[in-house]
Coordinates of C-alpha atoms in Angstrom, one line a residue:
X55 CA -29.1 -35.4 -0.1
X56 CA -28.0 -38.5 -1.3
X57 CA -27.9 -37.0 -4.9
X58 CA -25.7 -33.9 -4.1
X59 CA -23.2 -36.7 -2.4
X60 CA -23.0 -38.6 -5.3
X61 CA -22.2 -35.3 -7.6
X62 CA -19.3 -34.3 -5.0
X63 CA -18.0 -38.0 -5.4
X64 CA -18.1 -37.6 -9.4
X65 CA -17.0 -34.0 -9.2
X66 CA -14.0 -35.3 -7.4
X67 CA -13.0 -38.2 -9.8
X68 CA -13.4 -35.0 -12.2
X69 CA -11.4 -33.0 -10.6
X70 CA -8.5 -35.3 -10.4
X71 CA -8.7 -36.7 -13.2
X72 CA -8.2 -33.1 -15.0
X73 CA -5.2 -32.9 -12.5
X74 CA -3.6 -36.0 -14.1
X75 CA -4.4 -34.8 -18.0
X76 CA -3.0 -31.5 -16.9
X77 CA 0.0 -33.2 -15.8
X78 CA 0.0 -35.2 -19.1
X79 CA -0.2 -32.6 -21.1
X80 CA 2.3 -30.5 -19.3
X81 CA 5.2 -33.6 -20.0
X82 CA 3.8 -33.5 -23.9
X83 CA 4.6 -29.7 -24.3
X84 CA 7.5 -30.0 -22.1
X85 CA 9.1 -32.9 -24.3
X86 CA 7.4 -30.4 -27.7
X87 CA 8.9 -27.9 -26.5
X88 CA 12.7 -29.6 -25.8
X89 CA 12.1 -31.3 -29.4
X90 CA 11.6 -27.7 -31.2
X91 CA 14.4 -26.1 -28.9
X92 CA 16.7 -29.0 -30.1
X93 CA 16.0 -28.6 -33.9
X94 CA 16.1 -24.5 -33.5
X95 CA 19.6 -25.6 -31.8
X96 CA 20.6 -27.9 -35.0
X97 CA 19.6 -25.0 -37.8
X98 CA 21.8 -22.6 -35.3
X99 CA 24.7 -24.9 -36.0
X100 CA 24.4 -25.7 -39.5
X101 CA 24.5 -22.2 -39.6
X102 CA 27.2 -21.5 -37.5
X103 CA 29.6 -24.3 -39.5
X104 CA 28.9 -22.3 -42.6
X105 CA 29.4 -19.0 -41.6
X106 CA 32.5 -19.9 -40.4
X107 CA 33.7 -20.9 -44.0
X108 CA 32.5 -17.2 -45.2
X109 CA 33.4 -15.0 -42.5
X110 CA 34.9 -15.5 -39.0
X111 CA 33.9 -11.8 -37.8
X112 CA 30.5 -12.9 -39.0
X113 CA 30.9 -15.8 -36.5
X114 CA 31.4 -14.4 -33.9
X115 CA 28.1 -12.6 -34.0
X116 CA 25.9 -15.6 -34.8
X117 CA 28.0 -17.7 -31.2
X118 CA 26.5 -15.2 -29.4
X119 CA 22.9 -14.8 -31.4
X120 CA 22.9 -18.5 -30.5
X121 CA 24.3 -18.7 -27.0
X122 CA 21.7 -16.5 -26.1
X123 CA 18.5 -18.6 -28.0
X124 CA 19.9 -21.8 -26.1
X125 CA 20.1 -20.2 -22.5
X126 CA 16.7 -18.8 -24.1
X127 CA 15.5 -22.2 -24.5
X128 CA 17.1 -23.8 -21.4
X129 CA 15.2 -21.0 -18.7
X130 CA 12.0 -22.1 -20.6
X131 CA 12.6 -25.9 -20.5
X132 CA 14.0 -25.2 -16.7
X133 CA 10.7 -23.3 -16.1
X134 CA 8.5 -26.2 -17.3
X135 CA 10.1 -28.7 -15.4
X136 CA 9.6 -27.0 -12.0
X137 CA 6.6 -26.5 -12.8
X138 CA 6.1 -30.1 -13.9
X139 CA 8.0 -31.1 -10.6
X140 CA 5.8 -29.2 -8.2
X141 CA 2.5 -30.5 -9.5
X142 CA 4.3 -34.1 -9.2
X143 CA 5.3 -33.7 -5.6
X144 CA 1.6 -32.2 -5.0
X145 CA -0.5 -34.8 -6.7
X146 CA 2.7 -37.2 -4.4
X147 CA 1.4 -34.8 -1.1
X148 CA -2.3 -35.9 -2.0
X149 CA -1.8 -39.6 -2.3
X150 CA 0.1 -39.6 0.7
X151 CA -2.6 -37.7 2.9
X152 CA -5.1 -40.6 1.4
X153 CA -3.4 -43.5 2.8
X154 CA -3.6 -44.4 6.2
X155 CA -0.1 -45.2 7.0
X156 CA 0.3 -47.4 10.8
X157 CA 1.7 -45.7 13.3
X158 CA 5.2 -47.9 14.1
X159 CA 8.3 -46.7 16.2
X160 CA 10.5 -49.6 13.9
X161 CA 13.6 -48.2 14.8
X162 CA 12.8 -48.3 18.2
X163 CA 11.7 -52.1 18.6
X164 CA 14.9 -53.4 16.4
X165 CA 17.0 -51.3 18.3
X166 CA 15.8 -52.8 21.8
X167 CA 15.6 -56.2 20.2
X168 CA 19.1 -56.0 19.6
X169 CA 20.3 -55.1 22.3
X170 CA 18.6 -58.0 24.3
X171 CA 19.8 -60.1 21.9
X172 CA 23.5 -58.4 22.6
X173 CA 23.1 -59.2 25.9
X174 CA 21.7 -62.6 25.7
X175 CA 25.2 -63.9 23.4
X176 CA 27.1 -62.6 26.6
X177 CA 25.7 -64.6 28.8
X178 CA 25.0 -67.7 26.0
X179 CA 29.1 -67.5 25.9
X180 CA 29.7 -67.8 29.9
X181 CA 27.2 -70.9 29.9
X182 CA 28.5 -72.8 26.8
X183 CA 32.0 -71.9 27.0
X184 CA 33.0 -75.5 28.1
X185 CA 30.3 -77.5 26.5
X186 CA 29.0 -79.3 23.4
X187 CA 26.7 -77.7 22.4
X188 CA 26.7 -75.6 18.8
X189 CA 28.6 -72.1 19.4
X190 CA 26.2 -69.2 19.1
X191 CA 27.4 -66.0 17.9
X192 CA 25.8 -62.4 17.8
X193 CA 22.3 -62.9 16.1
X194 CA 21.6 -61.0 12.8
X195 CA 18.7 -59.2 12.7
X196 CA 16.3 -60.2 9.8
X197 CA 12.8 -59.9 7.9
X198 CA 10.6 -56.9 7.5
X199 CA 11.0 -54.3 10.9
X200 CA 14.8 -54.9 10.2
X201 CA 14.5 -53.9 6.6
X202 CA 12.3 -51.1 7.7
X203 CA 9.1 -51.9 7.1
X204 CA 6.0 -53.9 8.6
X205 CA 2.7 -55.0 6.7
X206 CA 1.2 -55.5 10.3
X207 CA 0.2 -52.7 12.1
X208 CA -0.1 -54.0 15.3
X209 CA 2.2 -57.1 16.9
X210 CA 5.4 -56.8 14.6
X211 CA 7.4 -59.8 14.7
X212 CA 11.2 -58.9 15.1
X213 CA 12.8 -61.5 13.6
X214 CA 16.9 -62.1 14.7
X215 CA 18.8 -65.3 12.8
X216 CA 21.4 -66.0 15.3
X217 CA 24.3 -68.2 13.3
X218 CA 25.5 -71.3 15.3
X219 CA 29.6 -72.5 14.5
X220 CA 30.4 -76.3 15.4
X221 CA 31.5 -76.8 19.1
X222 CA 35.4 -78.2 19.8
X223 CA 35.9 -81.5 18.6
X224 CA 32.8 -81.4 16.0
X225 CA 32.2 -80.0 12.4
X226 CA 29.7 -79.2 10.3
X227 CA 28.9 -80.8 6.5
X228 CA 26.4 -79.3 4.6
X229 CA 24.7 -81.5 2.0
X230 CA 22.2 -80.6 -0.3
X231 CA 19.2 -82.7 0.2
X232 CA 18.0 -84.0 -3.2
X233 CA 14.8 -85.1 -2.2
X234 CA 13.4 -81.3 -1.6
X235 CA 11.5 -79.6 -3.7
X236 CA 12.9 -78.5 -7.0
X237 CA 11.6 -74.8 -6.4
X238 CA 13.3 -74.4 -3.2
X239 CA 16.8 -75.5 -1.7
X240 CA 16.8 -77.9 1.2
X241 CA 20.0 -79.1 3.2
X242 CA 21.0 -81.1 6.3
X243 CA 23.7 -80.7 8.3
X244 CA 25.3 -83.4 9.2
X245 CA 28.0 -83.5 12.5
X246 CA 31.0 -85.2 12.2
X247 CA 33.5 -85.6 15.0
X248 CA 37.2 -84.9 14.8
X249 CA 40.4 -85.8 16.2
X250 CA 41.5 -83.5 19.7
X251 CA 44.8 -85.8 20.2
X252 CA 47.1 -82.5 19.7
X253 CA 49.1 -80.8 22.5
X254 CA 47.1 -77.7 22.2
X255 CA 43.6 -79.7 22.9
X256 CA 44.8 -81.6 25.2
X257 CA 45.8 -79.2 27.7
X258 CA 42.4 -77.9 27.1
X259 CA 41.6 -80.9 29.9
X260 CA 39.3 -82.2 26.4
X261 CA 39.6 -86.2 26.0
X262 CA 39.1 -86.9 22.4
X263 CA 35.7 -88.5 21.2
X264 CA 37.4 -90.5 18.4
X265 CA 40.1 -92.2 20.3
X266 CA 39.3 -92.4 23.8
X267 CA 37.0 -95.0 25.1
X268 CA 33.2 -94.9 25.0
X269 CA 33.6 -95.6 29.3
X270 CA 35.8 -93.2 29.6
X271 CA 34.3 -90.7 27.9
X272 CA 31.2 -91.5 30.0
X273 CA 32.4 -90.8 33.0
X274 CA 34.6 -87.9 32.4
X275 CA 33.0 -85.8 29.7
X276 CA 29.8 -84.4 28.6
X277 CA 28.1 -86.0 25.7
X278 CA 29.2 -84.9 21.9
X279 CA 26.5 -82.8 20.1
X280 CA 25.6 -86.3 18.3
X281 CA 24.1 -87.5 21.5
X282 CA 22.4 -84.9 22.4
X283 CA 21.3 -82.6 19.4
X284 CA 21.0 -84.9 16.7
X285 CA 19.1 -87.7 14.9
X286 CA 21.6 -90.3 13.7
X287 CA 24.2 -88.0 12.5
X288 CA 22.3 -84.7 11.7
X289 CA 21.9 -81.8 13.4
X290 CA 18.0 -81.6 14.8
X291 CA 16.2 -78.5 14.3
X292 CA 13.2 -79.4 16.6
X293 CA 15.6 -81.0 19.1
X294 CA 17.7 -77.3 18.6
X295 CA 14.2 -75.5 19.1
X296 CA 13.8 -77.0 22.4
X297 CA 17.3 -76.8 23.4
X298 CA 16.9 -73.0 23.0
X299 CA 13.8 -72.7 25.0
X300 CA 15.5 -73.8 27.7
X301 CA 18.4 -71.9 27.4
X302 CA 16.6 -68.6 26.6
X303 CA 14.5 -69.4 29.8
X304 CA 17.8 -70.3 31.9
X305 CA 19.6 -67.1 30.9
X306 CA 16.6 -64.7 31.2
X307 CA 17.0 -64.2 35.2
X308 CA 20.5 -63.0 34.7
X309 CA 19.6 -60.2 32.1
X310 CA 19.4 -56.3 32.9
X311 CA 15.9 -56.3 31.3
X312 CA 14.4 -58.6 33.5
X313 CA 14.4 -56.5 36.2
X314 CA 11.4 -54.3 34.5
X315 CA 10.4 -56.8 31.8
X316 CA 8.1 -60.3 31.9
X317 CA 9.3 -63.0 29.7
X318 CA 6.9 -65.0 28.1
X319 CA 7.8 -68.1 25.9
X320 CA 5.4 -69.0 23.1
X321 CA 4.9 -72.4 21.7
X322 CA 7.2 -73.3 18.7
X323 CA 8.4 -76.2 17.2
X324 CA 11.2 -74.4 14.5
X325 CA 12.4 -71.6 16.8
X326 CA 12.2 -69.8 19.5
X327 CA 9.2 -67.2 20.2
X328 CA 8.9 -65.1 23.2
X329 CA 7.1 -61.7 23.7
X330 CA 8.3 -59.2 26.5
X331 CA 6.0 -56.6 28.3
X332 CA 6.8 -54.4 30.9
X333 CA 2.5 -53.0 31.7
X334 CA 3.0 -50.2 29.1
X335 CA 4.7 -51.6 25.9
X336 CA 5.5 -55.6 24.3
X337 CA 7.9 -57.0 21.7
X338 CA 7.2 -60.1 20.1
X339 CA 10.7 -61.6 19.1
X340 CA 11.5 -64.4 17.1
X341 CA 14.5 -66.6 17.3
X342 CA 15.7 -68.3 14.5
X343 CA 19.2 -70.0 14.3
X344 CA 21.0 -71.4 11.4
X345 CA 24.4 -72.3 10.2
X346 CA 25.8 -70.2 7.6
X347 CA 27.9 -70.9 4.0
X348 CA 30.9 -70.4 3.8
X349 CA 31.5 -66.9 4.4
X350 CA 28.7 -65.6 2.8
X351 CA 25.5 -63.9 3.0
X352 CA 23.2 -67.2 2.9
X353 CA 22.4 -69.8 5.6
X354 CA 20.7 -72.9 6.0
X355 CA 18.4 -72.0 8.6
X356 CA 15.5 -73.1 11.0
X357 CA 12.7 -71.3 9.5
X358 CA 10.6 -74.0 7.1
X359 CA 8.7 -72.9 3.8
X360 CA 6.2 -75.3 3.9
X361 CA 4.2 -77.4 6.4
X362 CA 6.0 -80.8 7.5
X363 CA 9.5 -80.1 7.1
X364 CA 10.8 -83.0 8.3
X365 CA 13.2 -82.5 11.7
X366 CA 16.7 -82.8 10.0
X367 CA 15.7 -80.7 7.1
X368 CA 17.1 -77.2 7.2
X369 CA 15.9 -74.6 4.2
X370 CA 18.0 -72.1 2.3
X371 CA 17.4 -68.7 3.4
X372 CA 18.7 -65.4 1.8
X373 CA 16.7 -63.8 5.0
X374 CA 20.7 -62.3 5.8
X375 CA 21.1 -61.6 1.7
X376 CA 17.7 -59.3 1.4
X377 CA 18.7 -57.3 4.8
X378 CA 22.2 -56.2 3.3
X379 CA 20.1 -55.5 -0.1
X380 CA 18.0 -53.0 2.3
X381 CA 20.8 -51.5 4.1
X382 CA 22.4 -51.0 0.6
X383 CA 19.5 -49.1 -0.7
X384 CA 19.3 -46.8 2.4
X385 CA 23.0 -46.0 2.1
X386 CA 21.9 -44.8 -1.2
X387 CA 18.5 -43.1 -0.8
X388 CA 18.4 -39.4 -0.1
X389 CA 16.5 -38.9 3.3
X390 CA 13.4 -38.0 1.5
X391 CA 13.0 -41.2 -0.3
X392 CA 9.6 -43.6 -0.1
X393 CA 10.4 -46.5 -1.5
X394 CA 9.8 -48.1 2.2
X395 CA 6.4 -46.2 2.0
X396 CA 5.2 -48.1 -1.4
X397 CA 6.4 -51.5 -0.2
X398 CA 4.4 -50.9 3.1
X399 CA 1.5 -49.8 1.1
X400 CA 2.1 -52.9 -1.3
X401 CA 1.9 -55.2 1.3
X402 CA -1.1 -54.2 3.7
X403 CA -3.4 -53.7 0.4
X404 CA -3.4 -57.0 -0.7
X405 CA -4.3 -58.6 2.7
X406 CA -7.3 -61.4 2.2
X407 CA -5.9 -61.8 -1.5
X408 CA -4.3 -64.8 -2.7
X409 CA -0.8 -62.6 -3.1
X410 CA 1.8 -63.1 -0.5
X411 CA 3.8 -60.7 1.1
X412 CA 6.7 -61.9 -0.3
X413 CA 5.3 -61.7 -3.8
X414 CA 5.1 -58.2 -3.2
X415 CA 8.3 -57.2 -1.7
X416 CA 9.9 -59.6 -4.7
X417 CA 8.6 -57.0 -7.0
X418 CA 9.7 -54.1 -5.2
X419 CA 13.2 -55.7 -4.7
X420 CA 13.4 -56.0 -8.4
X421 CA 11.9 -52.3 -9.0
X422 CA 14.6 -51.2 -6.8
X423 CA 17.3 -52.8 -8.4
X424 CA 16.8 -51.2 -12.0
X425 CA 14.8 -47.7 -11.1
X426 CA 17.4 -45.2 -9.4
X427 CA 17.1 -44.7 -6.1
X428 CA 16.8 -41.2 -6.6
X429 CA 13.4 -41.3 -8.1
X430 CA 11.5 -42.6 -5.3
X431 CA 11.1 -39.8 -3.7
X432 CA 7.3 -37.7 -3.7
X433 CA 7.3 -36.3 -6.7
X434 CA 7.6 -40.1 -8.1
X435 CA 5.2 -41.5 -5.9
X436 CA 2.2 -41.8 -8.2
X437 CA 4.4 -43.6 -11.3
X438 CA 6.1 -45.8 -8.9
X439 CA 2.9 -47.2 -7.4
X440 CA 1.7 -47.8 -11.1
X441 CA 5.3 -49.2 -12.2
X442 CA 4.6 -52.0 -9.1
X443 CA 1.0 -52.7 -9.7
X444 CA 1.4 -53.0 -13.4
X445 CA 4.5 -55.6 -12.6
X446 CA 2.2 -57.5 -10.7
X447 CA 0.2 -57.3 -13.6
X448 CA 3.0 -58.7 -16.3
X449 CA 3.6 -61.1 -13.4
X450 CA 0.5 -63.1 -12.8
X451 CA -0.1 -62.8 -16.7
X452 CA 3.0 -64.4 -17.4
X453 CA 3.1 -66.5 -14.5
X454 CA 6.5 -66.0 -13.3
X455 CA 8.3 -64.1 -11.1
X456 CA 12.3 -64.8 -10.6
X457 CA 13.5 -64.7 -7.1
X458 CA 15.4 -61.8 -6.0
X459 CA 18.4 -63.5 -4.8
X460 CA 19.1 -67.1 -6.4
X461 CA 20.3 -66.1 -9.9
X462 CA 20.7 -62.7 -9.7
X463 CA 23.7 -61.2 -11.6
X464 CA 23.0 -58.0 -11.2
X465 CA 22.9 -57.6 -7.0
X466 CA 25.3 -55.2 -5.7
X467 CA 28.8 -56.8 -5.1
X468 CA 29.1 -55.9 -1.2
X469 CA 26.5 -58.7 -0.8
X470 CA 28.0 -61.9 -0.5
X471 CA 26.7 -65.3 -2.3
X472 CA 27.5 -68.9 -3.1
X473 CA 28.7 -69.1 -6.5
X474 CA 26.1 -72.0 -7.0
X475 CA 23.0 -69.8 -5.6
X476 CA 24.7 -66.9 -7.9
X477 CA 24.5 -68.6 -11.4
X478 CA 21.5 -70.9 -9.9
X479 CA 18.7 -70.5 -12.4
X480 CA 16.5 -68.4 -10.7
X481 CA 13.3 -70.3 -9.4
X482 CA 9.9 -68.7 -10.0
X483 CA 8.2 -67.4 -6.9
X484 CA 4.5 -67.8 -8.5
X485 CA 5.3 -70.8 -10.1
X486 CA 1.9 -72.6 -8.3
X487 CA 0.2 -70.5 -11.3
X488 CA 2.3 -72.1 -13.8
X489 CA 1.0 -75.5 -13.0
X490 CA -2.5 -75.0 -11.4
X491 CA -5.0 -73.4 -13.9
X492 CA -7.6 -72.8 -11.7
X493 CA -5.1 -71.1 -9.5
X494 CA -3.9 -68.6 -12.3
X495 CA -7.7 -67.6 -13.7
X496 CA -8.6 -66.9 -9.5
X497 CA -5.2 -65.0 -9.3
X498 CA -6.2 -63.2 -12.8
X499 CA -9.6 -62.2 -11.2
X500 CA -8.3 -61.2 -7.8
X501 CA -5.9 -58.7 -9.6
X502 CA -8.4 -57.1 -11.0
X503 CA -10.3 -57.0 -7.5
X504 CA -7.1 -55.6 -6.6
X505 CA -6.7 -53.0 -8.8
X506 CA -10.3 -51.5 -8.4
X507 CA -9.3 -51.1 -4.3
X508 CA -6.2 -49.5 -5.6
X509 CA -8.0 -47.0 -8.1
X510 CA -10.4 -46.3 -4.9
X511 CA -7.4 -45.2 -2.9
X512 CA -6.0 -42.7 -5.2
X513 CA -8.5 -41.6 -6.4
X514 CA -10.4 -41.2 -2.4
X515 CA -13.6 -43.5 -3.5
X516 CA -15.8 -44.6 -0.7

């Protein structure tokens, strides 16, 4: 018994594998074929020029001799590629059935996220209207669920970025912090009082921080955001963090989703995490807040890269940036499109490897940025999981990988950047490989660990 399984298991590798030199050898006599039609189509017009020299009547005959061989040829070539595309989209319909996609209503949990978090600015803008704290506007929804996509199957995060704008008599400075790491962008924002003396301000009942007395001020106005957010003169993420616990907490009572919801605040010392149930269905929800440049698509934000970001220390994130890349994608994409499938599939595959998540949706990013968006659909399935593996690949042997965003001059133009992250040099995602040996001959070997589990879905292997 064990025998005959093992035949059927080879006879099914067999089987496939004829598919796939069938398919070859259909695109060899296909491209044959167009070669031969396209030389048949040169001697026609050689012809042609000369016979016109000699005899126009003549001519006339050998336009429509020829007409006829190149609508000939074009029926044949249009028969082929059918032919060629059906087998495509089969062999796509076959890979497809093999993977075991996770069942995930996406839409559904950004869409509710959203509008808590709609309903939550409300209310943030009632309590804060005369205060000094930071100004939150409407939060931005970010990371994988809102791109459309999830590599979990089970508790997806939905991660919001919700910007914060300087409160009255405050700004905000934005200086890079040197001392970071040179593969990544830190920044600090530092909080600078100004001058309320003007008419307009001071009917606002606002008594100016810079030019009133400190007793005064004491008595008759709530403290400046230095005092109470702040560590020396720098906005305070974990200070921020706890801040918005308290104010998510406050708020929560006053919410139509209460009322058939339970709030629950998880512990976090960068953000704000809560998960919501209601006995039948949860969202986990992450709050992240951050103060954006200039007008553009990139914030500093509250979310570290690495353990021990210090307190003051807020990271550049192009969280906003890869979103609007997403959106601009799916503007594109006709409705049949998977290049959300392979990303998903990209990402859950490699889990216990030594290859991030965001090593893998890197990849795809760039993918999508050169292949047309056209050719992602089923038909292309099988060539654009090998055009991403085989980047991975060219990746790890080379040991680099540009970032998407920084340095990218070829990002569409309705996404909005710094001109300094724009002509940045683009930093290399993998660079860890580039100065840890070990780390590149173990990523090296886990690639081709990698690959084998990748041959064994496609081709159905046990």
């Amino acid at each position: 018994m064990l025998v005959l399984l093992q035949l059927l298991k080879l006879l099914a590798v067999a089987m496939l594998l004829v598919l796939v030199l069938v398919l070859w050898f259909i695109g060899w006599k296909s491209s044959l074929r167009r070669e031969e039609g396209e030389e048949e189509n040169r001697g026609a017009n050689e012809e042609e020029v000369g016979n016109v020299a000699a005899n126009e009547g003549d001519n006339v005959g050998n336009e429509d001799v020829n007409e006829a061989a190149i609508a000939e040829n074009n029926d044949v070539a249009n028969e082929i590629q059918e032919e060629e595309d059906d087998f495509d989209d089969h062999l796509g319909q076959v890979i497809m059935d093999r993977i075991q996609w996770p069942v995930q209503d996406l839409q559904r949990g950004c869409e509710w996220t959203t509008n808590l978090m709609d309903n939550y600015t409300i209310y943030f803008g009632h309590v804060l209207a005369n205060s000094f704290y930071p100004v939150l506007q409407r939060a931005i929804g970010v990371g994988s669920a809102f791109e459309g996509w999830s590599p979990r199957e089970q508790d997806v995060v939905y991660s919001v970025l919700i910007p914060m704008t300087p409160p009255r008599g405050h700004s905000f400075h934005l200086e890079l912090d040197s001392a970071g790491q040179r593969h990544v962008r830190n920044f600090r924002v530092r909080v600078q009082l100004e001058c309320t003396c003007t008419r307009e301000q001071q009917a606002e009942d606002m008594l100016c921080f810079l030019h009133h007395p400190e007793e005064e001020l004491r008595r008759n106005q709530d403290p400046s955001l230095l005092d109470t957010l702040c560590t020396g003169s720098y906005l305070d993420v974990q200070k921020t963090a706890r801040w918005f616990h308290q104010l998510v907490r406050a708020v929560w009572p006053a919410l139509p989703q209460s009322h058939n919801w339970h709030l629950v605040l998880l512990p976090s010392t960068r953000s704000c995490q809560l998960k919501v149930t209601n006995g039948r269905e949860s969202f986990r929800i992450e709050l992240l807040f951050g103060v954006r440049r200039d007008d553009s698509a990139i914030f500093v934000c509250s979310q570290p890269r690495e353990a021990h970001t210090a307190s003051t220390t807020w990271p550049e994130s192009y969280a906003v940036a890869e979103v609007e890349f997403f959106k601009h994608i799916a503007r594109q994409a006709p409705p049949d499109s998977l290049h959300l499938k392979c990303l998903q599939f990209f990402t859950r595959l490699p889990l216990g490897f030594g290859f991030s998540t965001y090593t893998m949706k890197t990849i795809v990013m760039h993918l999508l940025n050169v292949t047309p968006v056209s050719s992602w659909r089923r038909r292309d399935l099988l060539v654009r999981l090998l055009d991403i593996i085989n980047s991975l690949y060219l990746c790890v042997r080379a040991k680099c990988l540009n970032h998407f965003i920084v340095g990218n001059q070829r990002l569409p133009q309705d996404i909005n950047l710094p001109a300094d992250v724009q002509t940045a040099e683009p930093y290399n995602v993998l660079h860890h490989l580039a100065q840890q040996p070990g780390a590149h001959t173990h990523a090296l070997y886990e690639y081709h660990i990698l690959h084998k589990w990748f041959r064994r879905i496609l081709l159905a292997e046990d």
